[in-house]
Coordinates of C-alpha atoms in Angstrom, one line a residue:
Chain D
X17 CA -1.6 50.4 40.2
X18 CA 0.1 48.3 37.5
X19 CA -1.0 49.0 34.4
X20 CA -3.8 46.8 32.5
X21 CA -1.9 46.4 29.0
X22 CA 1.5 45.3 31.2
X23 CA -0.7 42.6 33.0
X24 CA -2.6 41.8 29.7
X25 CA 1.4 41.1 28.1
X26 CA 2.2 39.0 30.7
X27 CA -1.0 37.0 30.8
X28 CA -0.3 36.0 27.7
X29 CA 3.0 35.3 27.7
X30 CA 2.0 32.3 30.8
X31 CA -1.1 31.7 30.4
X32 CA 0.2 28.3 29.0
X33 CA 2.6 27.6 31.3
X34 CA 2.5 25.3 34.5
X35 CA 1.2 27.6 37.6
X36 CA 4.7 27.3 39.5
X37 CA 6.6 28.4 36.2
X38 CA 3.9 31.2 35.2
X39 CA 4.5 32.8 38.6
X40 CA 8.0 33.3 38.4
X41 CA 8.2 34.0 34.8
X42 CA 5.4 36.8 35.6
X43 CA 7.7 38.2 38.7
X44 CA 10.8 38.2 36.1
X45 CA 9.2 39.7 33.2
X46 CA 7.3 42.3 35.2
X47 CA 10.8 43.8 36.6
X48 CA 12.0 43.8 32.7
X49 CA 9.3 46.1 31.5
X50 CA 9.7 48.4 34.8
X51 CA 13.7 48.2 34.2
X52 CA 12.8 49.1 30.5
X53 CA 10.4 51.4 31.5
X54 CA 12.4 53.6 33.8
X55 CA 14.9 53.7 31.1
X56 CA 12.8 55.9 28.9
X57 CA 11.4 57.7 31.7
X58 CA 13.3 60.7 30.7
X59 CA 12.0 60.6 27.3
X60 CA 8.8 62.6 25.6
X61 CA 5.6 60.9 25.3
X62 CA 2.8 59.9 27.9
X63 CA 3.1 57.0 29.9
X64 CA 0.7 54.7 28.0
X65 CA 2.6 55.7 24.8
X66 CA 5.9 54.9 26.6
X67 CA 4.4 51.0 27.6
X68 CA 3.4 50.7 24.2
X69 CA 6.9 51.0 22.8
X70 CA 8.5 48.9 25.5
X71 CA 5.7 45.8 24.7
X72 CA 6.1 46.9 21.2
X73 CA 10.0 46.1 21.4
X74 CA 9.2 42.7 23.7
X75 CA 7.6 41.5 20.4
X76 CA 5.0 39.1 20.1
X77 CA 3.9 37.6 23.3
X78 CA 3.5 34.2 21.7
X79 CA 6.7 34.0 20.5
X80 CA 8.1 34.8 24.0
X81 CA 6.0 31.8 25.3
X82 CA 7.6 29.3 22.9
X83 CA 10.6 30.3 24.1
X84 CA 9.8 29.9 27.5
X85 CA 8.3 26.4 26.7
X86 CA 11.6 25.4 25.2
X87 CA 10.4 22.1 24.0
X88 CA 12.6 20.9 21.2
X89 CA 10.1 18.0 20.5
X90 CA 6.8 20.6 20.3
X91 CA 5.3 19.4 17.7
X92 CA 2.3 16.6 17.2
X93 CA 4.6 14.0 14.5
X94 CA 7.9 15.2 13.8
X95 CA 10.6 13.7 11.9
X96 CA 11.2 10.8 11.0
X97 CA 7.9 9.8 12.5
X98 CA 6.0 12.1 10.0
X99 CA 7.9 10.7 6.6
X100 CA 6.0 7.3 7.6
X101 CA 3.0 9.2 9.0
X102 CA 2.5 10.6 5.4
X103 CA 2.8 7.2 3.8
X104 CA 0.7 5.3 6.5
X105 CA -1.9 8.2 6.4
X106 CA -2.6 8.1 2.6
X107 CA -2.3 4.2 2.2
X108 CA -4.5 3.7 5.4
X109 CA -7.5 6.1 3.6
X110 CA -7.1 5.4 0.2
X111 CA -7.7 1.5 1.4
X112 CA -10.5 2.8 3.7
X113 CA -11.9 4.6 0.6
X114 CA -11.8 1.2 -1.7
X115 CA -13.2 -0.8 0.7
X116 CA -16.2 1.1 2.1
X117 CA -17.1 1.9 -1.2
X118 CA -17.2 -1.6 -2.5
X119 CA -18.9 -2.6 0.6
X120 CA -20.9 -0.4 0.5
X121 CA -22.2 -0.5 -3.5
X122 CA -22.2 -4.2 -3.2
X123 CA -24.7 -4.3 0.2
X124 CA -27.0 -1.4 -1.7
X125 CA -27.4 -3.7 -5.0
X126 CA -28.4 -6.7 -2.9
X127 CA -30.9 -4.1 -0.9
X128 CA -32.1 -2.6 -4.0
X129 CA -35.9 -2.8 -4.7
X130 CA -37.0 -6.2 -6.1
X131 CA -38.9 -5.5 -9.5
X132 CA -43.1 -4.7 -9.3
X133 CA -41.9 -2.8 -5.9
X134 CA -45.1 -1.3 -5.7
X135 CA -43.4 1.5 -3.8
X136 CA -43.4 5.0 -5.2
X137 CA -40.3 5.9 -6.9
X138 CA -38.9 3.1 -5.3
X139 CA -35.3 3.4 -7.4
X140 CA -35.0 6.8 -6.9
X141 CA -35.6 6.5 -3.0
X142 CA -32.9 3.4 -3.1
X143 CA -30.3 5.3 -5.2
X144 CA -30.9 8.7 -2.7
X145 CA -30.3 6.0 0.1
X146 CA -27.4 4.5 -1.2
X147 CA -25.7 7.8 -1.9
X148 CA -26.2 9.2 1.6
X149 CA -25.2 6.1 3.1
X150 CA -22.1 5.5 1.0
X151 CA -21.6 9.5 2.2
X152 CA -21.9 8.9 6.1
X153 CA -20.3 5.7 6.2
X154 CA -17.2 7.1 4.4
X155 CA -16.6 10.7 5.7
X156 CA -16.9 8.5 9.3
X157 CA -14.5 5.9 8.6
X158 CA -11.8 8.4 6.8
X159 CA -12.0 10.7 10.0
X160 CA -11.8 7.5 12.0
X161 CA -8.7 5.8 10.0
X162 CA -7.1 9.8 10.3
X163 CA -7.3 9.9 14.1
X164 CA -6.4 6.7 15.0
X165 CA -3.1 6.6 12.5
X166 CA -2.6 9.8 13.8
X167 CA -2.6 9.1 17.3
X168 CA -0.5 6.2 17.3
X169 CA 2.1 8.2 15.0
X170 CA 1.9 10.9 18.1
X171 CA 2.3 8.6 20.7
X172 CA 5.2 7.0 18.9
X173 CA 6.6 10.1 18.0
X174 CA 6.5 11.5 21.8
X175 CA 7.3 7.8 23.6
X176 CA 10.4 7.9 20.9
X177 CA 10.0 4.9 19.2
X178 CA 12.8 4.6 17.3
X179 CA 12.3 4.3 13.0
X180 CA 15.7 4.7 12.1
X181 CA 18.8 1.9 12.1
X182 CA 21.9 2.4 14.8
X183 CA 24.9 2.8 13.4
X184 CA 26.3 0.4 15.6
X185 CA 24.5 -2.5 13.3
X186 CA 25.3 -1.2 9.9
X187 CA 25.2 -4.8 8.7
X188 CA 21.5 -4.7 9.7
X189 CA 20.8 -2.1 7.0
X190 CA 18.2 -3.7 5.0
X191 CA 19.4 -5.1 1.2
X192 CA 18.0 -3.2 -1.8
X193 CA 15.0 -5.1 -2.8
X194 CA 16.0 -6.3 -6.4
X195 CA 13.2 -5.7 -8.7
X196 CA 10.7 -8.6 -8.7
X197 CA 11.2 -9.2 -4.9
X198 CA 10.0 -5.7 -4.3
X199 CA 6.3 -5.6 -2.9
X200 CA 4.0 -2.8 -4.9
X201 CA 2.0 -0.4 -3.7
X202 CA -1.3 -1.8 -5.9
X203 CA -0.7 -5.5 -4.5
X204 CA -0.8 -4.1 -1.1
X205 CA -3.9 -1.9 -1.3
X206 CA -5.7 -5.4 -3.1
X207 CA -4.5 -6.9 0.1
X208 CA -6.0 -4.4 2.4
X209 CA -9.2 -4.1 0.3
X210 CA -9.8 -8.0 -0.2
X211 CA -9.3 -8.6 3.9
X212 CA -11.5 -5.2 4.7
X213 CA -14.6 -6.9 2.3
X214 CA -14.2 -10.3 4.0
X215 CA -14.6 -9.2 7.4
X216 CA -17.2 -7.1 6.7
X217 CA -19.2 -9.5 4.7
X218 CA -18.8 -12.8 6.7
X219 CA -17.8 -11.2 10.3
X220 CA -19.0 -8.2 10.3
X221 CA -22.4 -9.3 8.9
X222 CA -23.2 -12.9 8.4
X223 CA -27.1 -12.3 8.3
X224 CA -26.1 -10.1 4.9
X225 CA -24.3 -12.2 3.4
X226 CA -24.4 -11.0 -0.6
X227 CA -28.0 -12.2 -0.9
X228 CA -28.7 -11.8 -5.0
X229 CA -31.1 -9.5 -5.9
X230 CA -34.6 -10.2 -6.8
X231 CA -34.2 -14.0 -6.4
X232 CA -37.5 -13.4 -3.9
X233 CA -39.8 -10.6 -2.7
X234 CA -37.3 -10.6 0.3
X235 CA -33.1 -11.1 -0.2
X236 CA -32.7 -14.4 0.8
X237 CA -28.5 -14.8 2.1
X238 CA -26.3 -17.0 0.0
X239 CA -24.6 -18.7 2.9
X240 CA -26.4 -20.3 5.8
X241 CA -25.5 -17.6 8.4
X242 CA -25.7 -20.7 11.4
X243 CA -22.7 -22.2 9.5
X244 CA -21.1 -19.3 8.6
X245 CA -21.3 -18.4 12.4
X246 CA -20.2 -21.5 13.3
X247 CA -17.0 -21.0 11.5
X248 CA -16.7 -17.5 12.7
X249 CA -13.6 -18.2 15.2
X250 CA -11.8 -19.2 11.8
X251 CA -12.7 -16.0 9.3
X252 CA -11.1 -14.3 12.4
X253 CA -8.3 -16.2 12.8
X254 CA -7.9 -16.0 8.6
X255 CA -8.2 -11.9 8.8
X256 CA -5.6 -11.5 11.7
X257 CA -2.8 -13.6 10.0
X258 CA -4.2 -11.4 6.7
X259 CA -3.8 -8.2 8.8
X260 CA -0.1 -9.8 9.7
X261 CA 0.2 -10.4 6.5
X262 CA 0.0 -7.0 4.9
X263 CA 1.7 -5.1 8.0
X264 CA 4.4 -7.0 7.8
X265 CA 4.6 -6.9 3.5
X266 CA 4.5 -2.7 4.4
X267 CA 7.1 -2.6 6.8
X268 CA 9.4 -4.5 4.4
X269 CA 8.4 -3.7 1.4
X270 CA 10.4 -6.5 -0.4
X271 CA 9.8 -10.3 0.1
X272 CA 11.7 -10.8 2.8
X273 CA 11.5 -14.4 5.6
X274 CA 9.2 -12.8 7.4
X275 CA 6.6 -11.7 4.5
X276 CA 6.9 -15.3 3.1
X277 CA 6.7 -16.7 6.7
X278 CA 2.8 -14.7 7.3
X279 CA 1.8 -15.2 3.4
X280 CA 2.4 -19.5 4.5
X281 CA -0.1 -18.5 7.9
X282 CA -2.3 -16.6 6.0
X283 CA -2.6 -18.9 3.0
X284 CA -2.7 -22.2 4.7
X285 CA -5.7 -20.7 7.1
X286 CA -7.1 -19.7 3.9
X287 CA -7.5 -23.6 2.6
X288 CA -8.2 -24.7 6.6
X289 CA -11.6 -22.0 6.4
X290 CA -12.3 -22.7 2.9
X291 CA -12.8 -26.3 3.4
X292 CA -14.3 -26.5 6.8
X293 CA -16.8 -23.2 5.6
X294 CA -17.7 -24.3 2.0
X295 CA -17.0 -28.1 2.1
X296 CA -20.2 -28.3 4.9
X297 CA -22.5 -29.5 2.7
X298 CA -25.2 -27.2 4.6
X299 CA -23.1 -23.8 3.8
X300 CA -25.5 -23.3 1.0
X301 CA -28.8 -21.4 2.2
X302 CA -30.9 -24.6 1.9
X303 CA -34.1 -21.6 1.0
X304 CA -31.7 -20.2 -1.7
X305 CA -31.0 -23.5 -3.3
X306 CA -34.7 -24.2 -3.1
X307 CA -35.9 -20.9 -4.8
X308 CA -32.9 -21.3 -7.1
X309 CA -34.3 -24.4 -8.1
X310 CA -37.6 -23.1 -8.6
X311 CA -36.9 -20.1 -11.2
X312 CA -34.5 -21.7 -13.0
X313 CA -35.1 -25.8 -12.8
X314 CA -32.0 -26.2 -12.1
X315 CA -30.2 -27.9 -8.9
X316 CA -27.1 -26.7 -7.7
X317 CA -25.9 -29.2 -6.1
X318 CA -23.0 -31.2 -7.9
X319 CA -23.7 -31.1 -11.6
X320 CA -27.2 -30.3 -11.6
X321 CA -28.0 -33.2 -8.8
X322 CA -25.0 -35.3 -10.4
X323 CA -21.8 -36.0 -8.6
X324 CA -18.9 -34.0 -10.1
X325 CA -16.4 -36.6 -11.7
X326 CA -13.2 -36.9 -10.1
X327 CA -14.5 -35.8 -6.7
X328 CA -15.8 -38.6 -4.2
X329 CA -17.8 -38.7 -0.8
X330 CA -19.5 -35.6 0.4
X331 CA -17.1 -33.8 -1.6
X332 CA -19.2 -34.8 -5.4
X333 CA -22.5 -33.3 -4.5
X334 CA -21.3 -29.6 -2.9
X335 CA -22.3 -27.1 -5.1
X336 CA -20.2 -27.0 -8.2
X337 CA -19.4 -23.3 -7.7
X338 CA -18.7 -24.0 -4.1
X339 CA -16.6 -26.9 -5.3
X340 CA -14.8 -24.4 -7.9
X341 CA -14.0 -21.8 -5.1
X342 CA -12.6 -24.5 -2.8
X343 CA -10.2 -25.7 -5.6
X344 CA -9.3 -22.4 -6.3
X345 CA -8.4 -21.4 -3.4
X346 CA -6.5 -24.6 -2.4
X347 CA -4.5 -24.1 -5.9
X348 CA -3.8 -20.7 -5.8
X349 CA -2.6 -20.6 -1.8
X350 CA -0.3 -23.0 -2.6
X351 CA 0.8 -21.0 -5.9
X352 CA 0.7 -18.1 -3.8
X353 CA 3.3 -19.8 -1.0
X354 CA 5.4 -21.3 -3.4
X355 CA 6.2 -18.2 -5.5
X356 CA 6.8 -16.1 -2.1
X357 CA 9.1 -18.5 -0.8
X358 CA 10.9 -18.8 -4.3
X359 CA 11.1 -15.0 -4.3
X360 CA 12.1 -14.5 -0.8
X361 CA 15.0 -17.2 -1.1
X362 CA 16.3 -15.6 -4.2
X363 CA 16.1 -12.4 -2.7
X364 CA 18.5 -13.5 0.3
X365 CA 21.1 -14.9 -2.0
Chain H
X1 CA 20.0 41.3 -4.4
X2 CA 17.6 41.9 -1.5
X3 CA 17.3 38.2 -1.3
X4 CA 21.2 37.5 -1.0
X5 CA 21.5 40.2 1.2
X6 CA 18.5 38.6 3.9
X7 CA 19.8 35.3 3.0
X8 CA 23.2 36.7 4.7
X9 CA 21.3 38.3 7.3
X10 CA 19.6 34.6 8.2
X11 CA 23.8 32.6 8.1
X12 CA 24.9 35.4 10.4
X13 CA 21.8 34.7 13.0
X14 CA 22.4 31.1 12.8
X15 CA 26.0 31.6 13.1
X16 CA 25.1 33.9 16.4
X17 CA 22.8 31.8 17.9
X18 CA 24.9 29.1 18.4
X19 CA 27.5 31.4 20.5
X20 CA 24.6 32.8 22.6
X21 CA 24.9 30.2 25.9
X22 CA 28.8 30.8 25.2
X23 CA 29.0 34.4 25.4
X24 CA 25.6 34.5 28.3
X25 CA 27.5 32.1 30.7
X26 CA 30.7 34.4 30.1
X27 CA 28.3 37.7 31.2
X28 CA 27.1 36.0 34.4
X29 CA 30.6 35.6 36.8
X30 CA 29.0 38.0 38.6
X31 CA 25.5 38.0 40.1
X32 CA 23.5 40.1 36.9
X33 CA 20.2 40.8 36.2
X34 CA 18.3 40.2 32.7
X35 CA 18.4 43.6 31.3
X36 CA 21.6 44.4 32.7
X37 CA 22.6 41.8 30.3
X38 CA 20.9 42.9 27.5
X39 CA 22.2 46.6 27.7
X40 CA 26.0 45.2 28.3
X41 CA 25.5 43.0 25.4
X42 CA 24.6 45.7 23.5
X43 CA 27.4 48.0 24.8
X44 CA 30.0 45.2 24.1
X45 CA 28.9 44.6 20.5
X46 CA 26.4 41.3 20.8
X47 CA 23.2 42.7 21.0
X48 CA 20.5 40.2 21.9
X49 CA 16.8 41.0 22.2
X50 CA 15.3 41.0 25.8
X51 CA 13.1 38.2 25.0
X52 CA 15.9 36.0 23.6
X53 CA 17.7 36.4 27.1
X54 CA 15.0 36.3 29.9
X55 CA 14.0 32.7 28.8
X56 CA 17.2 31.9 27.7
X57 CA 18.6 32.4 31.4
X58 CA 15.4 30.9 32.9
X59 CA 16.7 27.6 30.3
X60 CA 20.4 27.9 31.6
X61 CA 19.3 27.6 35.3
X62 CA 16.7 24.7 35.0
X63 CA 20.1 23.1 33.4
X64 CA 21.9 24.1 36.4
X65 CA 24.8 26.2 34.7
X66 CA 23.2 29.0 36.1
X67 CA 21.6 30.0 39.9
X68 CA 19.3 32.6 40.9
X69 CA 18.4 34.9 43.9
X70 CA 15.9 37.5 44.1
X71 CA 16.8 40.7 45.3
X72 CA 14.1 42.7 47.1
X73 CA 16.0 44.9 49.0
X74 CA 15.2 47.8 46.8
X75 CA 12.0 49.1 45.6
X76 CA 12.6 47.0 42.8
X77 CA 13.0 43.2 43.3
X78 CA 15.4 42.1 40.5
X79 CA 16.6 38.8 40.0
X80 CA 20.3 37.9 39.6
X81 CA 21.7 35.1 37.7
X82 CA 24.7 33.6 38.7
X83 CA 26.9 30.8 36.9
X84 CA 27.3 27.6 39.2
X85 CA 30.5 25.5 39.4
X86 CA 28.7 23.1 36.8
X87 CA 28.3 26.3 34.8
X88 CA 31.6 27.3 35.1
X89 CA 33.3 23.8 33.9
X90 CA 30.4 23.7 31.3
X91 CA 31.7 27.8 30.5
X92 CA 35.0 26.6 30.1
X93 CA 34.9 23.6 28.0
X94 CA 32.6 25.0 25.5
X95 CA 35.3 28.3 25.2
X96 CA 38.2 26.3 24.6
X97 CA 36.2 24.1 22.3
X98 CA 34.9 27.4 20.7
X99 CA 38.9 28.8 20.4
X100 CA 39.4 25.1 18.2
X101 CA 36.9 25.6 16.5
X102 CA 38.2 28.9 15.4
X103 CA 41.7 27.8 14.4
X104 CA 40.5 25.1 12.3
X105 CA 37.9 26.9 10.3
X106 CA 40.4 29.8 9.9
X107 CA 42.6 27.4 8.6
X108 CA 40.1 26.2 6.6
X109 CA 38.9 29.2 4.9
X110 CA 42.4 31.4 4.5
X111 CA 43.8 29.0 2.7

């Protein structure tokens, strides 16, 4: 009868192995410890003490299944994959940590209880609310970001998707960024923050729309969710040439053709969505610029129910701050365009 | 000192383990079992541990320098390694690059 500790060994030197492999590897181990075995049969000691030694000089039965495996690539990420993991990793959280939290602290002030709540403790509740919330939402979005960088870092790693530059186009090594062509880390994570809050606000949920605290009993939205719906195909289209945007400002890291060639998508979107979205004359909750009216006798359209100078058509009575936002937006894109193309043409030279 | 002295110990392993396939292919001419190797590895000088070679042969024959027959004629099935004419050319290739190897880094270092 073959002796329990001897089969015990061997178990767990296969156990991991495919069935076919496991077998033979269990045959070809089995004669080593009887060859070793009968080697010390002339020596003192009992027979158990005798298996002991000879499992004893085997060593450890894990190490002798690596070897067996033999995989040169065993491990989850590897090198170079895992230099980039690293970076990805802490960039991808540290963004996911920004932007939940603003989202988050920004949806609990418009929740927050409207004053003479006649609630009990009605802040205290809020604020308990608010912290657990802000709690759950993050520790499930970090894990979430962590896996899925994770497992496309794996599947690269193990499909071989090559990082690296061949040595056969050593011209194709990128240029050193010069100084003021190089992309930093804080513009990118703004990048990344800024695109996570837009989607979540006007994608995510239109219905929620920053309504402003204790305008009414009940948070009235700021935008007209039907338009903001309506215009819902182009906040998309603006957050995927944003998304572009900032992959392709990481994987460069300098402002290159390419960055300037998604900042001029993502920007010119930008004005497109900002005048269709804001220059409807009905993106303005019609109730909020009712109630508005109400608490403060004010109007909000144009100049307090005057066209804006300078502005004509449709254009004159928008709400001034809509109005602001839309030239701001216009002004700055095209800044924004300009100075990348300037910078990414001087870089090339 | 201790440090130095298992710092030399970990150069001369990686040194070793390097020349393992070399000096295994050159043990297997003739049909051998696993722990005959080990012992005649011992005897001539290189030991290797037992479960350095068994996986290490098992390695060599899914690479097809190496064949293998089980013996169960005996009592005691045992299974002999062989090298293959792939092995062999692969055997021979690897010493003469190995005898280069050894000129030019004696060359090297005596001067």
């Amino acid at each position: 009868m073959k002796n329990n500790l001897i089969e015990r060994y061997i178990y767990a030197v296969t156990r991991h192995l495919p069935d076919k492999e496991a077998a033979e590897v269990s045959r070809e181990l089995d004669e080593l410890i009887s060859s070793m075995l009968d080697e010390r049969s002339s020596q003192p000691g009992t027979d158990d003490e005798k298996i002991r030694g000879v499992l004893m000089d085997l060593g450890s039965p894990e190490a002798m299944a690596r070897e067996y495996s033999g995989k040169a690539n065993d491990s989850l990420i590897g090198q170079p994959h895992y230099s980039l993991y690293l970076k990805v990793l802490k960039f991808v959280l540290m963004a996911i940590a920004i932007g939940i939290s603003v989202a988050l602290l920004v949806s609990a002030i418009s929740g927050g209880p409207y004053p003479g709540s006649s609630e009990t403790n009605a802040w205290l509740n809020w604020t308990l609310e608010a912290v657990t919330g802000w709690f759950t939402s993050l520790t499930s979005a970090l894990l979430g970001g962590f896996a899925w960088v994770t497992i496309i870092f794996a599947i690269m790693y193990h499909k071989g998707v090559k990082l690296d530059y061949d040595l056969n186009d050593l011209d194709d090594l990128p240029e050193v960024p010069q100084e003021k062509a190089r992309i930093g880390r804080g513009e990118l994570i703004g990048d990344v923050v800024f695109t996570t809050l837009f989607a979540i606000f006007f994608i995510v949920l239109p219905y929620a729309n920053l309504p402003i605290l204790g305008i009414a009993p009940k948070p009235i939205p700021l935008f007209t969710p039907e338009v903001l719906i309506n215009v819902r195909y182009l906040l998309i289209a603006s957050i995927v040439t944003m998304i572009l945007e900032v992959i392709t400002k990481f994987i460069d890291g300098r402002y290159s053709l390419r960055v300037f060639a998604a900042m001029t998508l993502a920007n010119l979107l930008s004005i497109i969505t900002v005048l269709t979205w804001l220059g409807n004359p009905e993106a303005l909750n019609p109730v909020f610029a009712e109630r508005f009216q109400e608490l403060t006798g004010l109007s909000v359209y144009g100049i307090n129910g005057q066209p804006v100078p300078g502005f004509g058509g449709h254009w004159a009575m928008l709400p001034l701050p809509f109005l602001i936002v839309i030239v701001v937006v216009v002004v700055v894109s095209i800044i924004e365009i300009i100075s990348a193309g300037i910078k990414a043409f001087q870089n090339r030279n | 000192m201790e440090d130095l002295e298992s710092n030399f110990e970990n150069v001369n392993i990686e040194l070793r383990r390097g020349l393992t396939n070399l000096v295994v292919l050159s043990q297997c001419k003739q049909p051998t079992y696993g722990y005959e190797l080990v012992k005649s590895l011992a005897d001539q000088g290189f030991p290797l541990e037992a479960n350095t070679v068994y996986p290490l042969l098992r390695r060599l024959e899914k690479q097809g320098l190496l064949r293998s027959d089980w013996d169960t004629s005996t009592d005691k099935p045992r299974k002999y390694y062989q090298i293959s004419p792939e092995g062999y050319l692969f055997f021979e290739r690897l010493r003469t690059q190995w005898y280069e190897n050894i000129a030019t880094v004696r060359k090297i270092i005596e001067e």
